[in-house]
Amino acid sequence: MSNEIAVQHGVIPHEVHEHHDVHHHHETFITKYVFSQDHKMIAKQFLITGIIWAIIGGLMSVLFRIQLGYPDVSLPWLEDIFGHWAKDGKIQPEFYYALGTMHGTILVFFVLTAGLSGTFANLLIPYQVGARDMASPFMNMLSYWFFVLASVIIMASLFVQTGPASGGWTVYPPLSALGDASQGSKIGMDLWLVAMAMFVVSQLLGGLNYVSTILNMRTKGMTMTRLPLTVWAILFTALLGILSFPVLFSGFILLLFDRHLGTSFYLSDIVLGGNILPNEGGSPILYQHLFWFLGHPEVYIIILPTMGLVSEVMSINARKPIFGYMAMIASMFAIALLAFLVWAHHMFVTGMNPFLGSVFVLLTLLIAVPSAIKVFNWLTTLWRGNIRFTPGMLFCVGFVSMFISGGLTGIFVGNSTLDMHLHDTYFVIAHFHIVMGVSAFMGMFAGVYHWFPKMYGRYMNNTLGYIHFWVTLVCAYVIFWPMHYEGFAGMPRRYYDYSGWESFKHFVELNRVISFAAILSFLVQLLFVYNFFYSIFKGRKVTSQNPWGANTLEWTTPIRPGHGNWPGEIPEVHRWAYDYGKDGKDFIPQTEPVGKDESTH
Amino acid sequence: MSTHVPAGYKWWTGGKSPYNVSYGKLMMWIFLLSDTFTFGALLISYGTIRVSQNYWPDPNHVFNAFPLMGHTNLPLAFVSLMTFILIMSSVTMVLAVHEGHKRNRAGVEKWLLWTILGGSLFLSCQAWEWTHMITGSHAVLIDGQIKEIGATITQNPYGAAVPGLMHDGHQVTTPGPVGFGGFFFGITGFHGFHVFSGVCLLVLALVWTRIGKFDNLGHYEMIEKIGLYWHFVDLVWVFVFLCFYLI
């Protein structure tokens, strides 16, 4: 750099550095483990909170799968635990709806948004861009504690007399707007809305930090096109969140007004319990638009980070450069852009103008193009690779398998004509659980197994990891594959008991198989949880700085890095992150200068 | 601050901030982008509901009062004054930022005070306008009876005129669409809350300036960041003004 320009060279990283050095010496238990401002600790906090939520949300699905698989069986122990919610050992309808609603809310927002992005954005951004910490460690801490606040509120809603929100995770009005409409529309619904408002604040604080850290605090030589794909994925995820959560927030404000101040934003011409309500002029469809303007980008907020994690872990374990690095970035950009233009495909059956519907069909099907580019890039990365089947790598392969299976059915439901038939059936359940539920979990597990050594300085147990992977993969297909048939046959989602319906009672046996697989897959996740916590304390110790032979910067830090990550200067970057198997070398870290006679990639 | 940068200088190579923007200012910009979507969603919701109605009140008729002027018909006069005050407060904010660049503490304090005054005046005007609308009494034909009501989030007196029906020398109307009050108080209230937050930030900045915090830091960037927010809130008002008062 020439001397004549006075750019703020390294000013900000140094400020952060000094700041941390000052604090490093008098850390207490509270500042180190509770109100920590260290990105690594905040990542662990997000991960463990996410795991707790995943257990709770998963357990809920086990409970409603018991109802669906064994609708005529009475289990007295249920009543012992849940009291009048499971009267006579049978899950009551209100309980069933509450379970479904909270399962969706918890898994979508608290596990796969906060638990996933919160963990890996915090862990990987400073490590991989070469920064001592986030741009604002304080805001980062606030982001986590707003998430905890949201968690506490939503947890409290599980224990109120009338139960938590029960109108489905999308909380459509008028059901959600009228307290007298159902049990779950009372205080539980208010707690849900307040919790989600806190959640949006948490996402905003986190997102601002992620974007500004990635743009502003890259180490010397780390151009945007040398960033690992994980960081690119998190950048797009953060931008999606920053631009779509505020719209949801606006929608919630209006919903709260309708609930408590008597406004008519979403309400019109309603008769409730024989009474004509005074509300007029509002539109429940308006809420659906506001909700899905977030709701659709939200599914990419869930899947994009895992795409980044999978790309990185896959390239490392195939010992090959990721295929089509620039195409990966371009396709993520295309997905992020299209994410904002397709929300109304969730609303084909609301009476939408068919012409408008056809526009949304076109834009929706366009997403298949960047998605397919990514899939082919992963397959070509695996092609003739020198693959190491670590648990992380297996989950990467599982991710691609799930993403293909779920992506293909997306073409079905993205088509408005087919969607008329498939809307609100088990086909949709199968589609989105495979493509953003199981896929995202696969990607997240890949990330956890792979970066566990960096987080805790120990390995997770491989054997348990393999059992975890194979049982999860098989169960996922056993659970969701048959649901496609049920959906084609018109079996609607959210029903309490199918055995009484002439059209669907022949599915009772199939439902039992699904329930069995669901319970088994829940148990095997507990095996993962056991592996995770056992390995934190008793896992095999990491002895080398770079156990996977990876190129990125986090593996140039000490095995157990202190606050500030690098004891000395932050390393300078000279190349992209994917020089594996190049010029006869197994791997060349980003910090190694480009040799004179080295071929360019 | 104007530094000569040679053509072809590479900003994105890492080790420095692209375009020399501090992370704090970058965060403020991105936050404002996010907040744009909050207001955008609210205003678009308002638009959708409004165009779905058969009738919508004429703003020239609704907003025609001025303090101490009794029933004189002064369409949009008061809101024009409010808008003028808010825009002037943006001007004084610019001057505060300018003094901050020169590190002139007294200048910053002076212009911050003017900005705080402008913001507070705007909020006072809004309080008056709300009070006037809520406590107003307009003759409205409801269920066959003439009632005198004001505008709130659940009722709207500004409906279509009932031909030939007068009450105390005033034209009697039918109830207007209730969405009017909901969106008007909801959105101007949400904007007012932003102005209020801005005034709080400005007061905080004034205290920090007075105790010499920015002189110790060596720069007045905080004033700049609050300035960005203040101008944004001003800009949002222009859209609120357009959507509720002009259209």
Short mmCIF file of C-alpha atoms in Angstrom, two decimals, chain A residues 345 364-365 368 403-415 427 431-432 435 484:
data_model
loop_
_atom_site.label_atom_id
_atom_site.label_comp_id
_atom_site.label_asym_id
_atom_site.label_seq_id
_atom_site.Cartn_x
_atom_site.Cartn_y
_atom_site.Cartn_z
CA HIS A 345 -46.40 -19.53 -3.59
CA THR A 364 -40.38 -20.25 -7.76
CA LEU A 365 -39.33 -22.75 -10.40
CA ALA A 368 -34.39 -24.84 -9.15
CA PHE A 403 -31.61 -31.78 -0.55
CA ILE A 404 -32.11 -33.55 -3.88
CA SER A 405 -35.10 -35.57 -2.61
CA GLY A 406 -36.77 -32.58 -1.04
CA GLY A 407 -35.83 -30.22 -3.83
CA LEU A 408 -37.51 -32.35 -6.48
CA THR A 409 -40.83 -32.32 -4.64
CA GLY A 410 -40.47 -28.54 -4.45
CA ILE A 411 -41.08 -28.47 -8.18
CA PHE A 412 -44.41 -30.21 -7.55
CA VAL A 413 -45.69 -27.87 -4.89
CA GLY A 414 -44.20 -24.79 -6.54
CA ASN A 415 -46.57 -25.34 -9.44
CA PHE A 427 -47.04 -34.04 0.71
CA HIS A 431 -41.43 -31.73 1.16
CA PHE A 432 -40.39 -29.09 3.64
CA VAL A 435 -35.59 -30.07 2.18
CA HIS A 484 -45.71 -38.25 -0.13
#
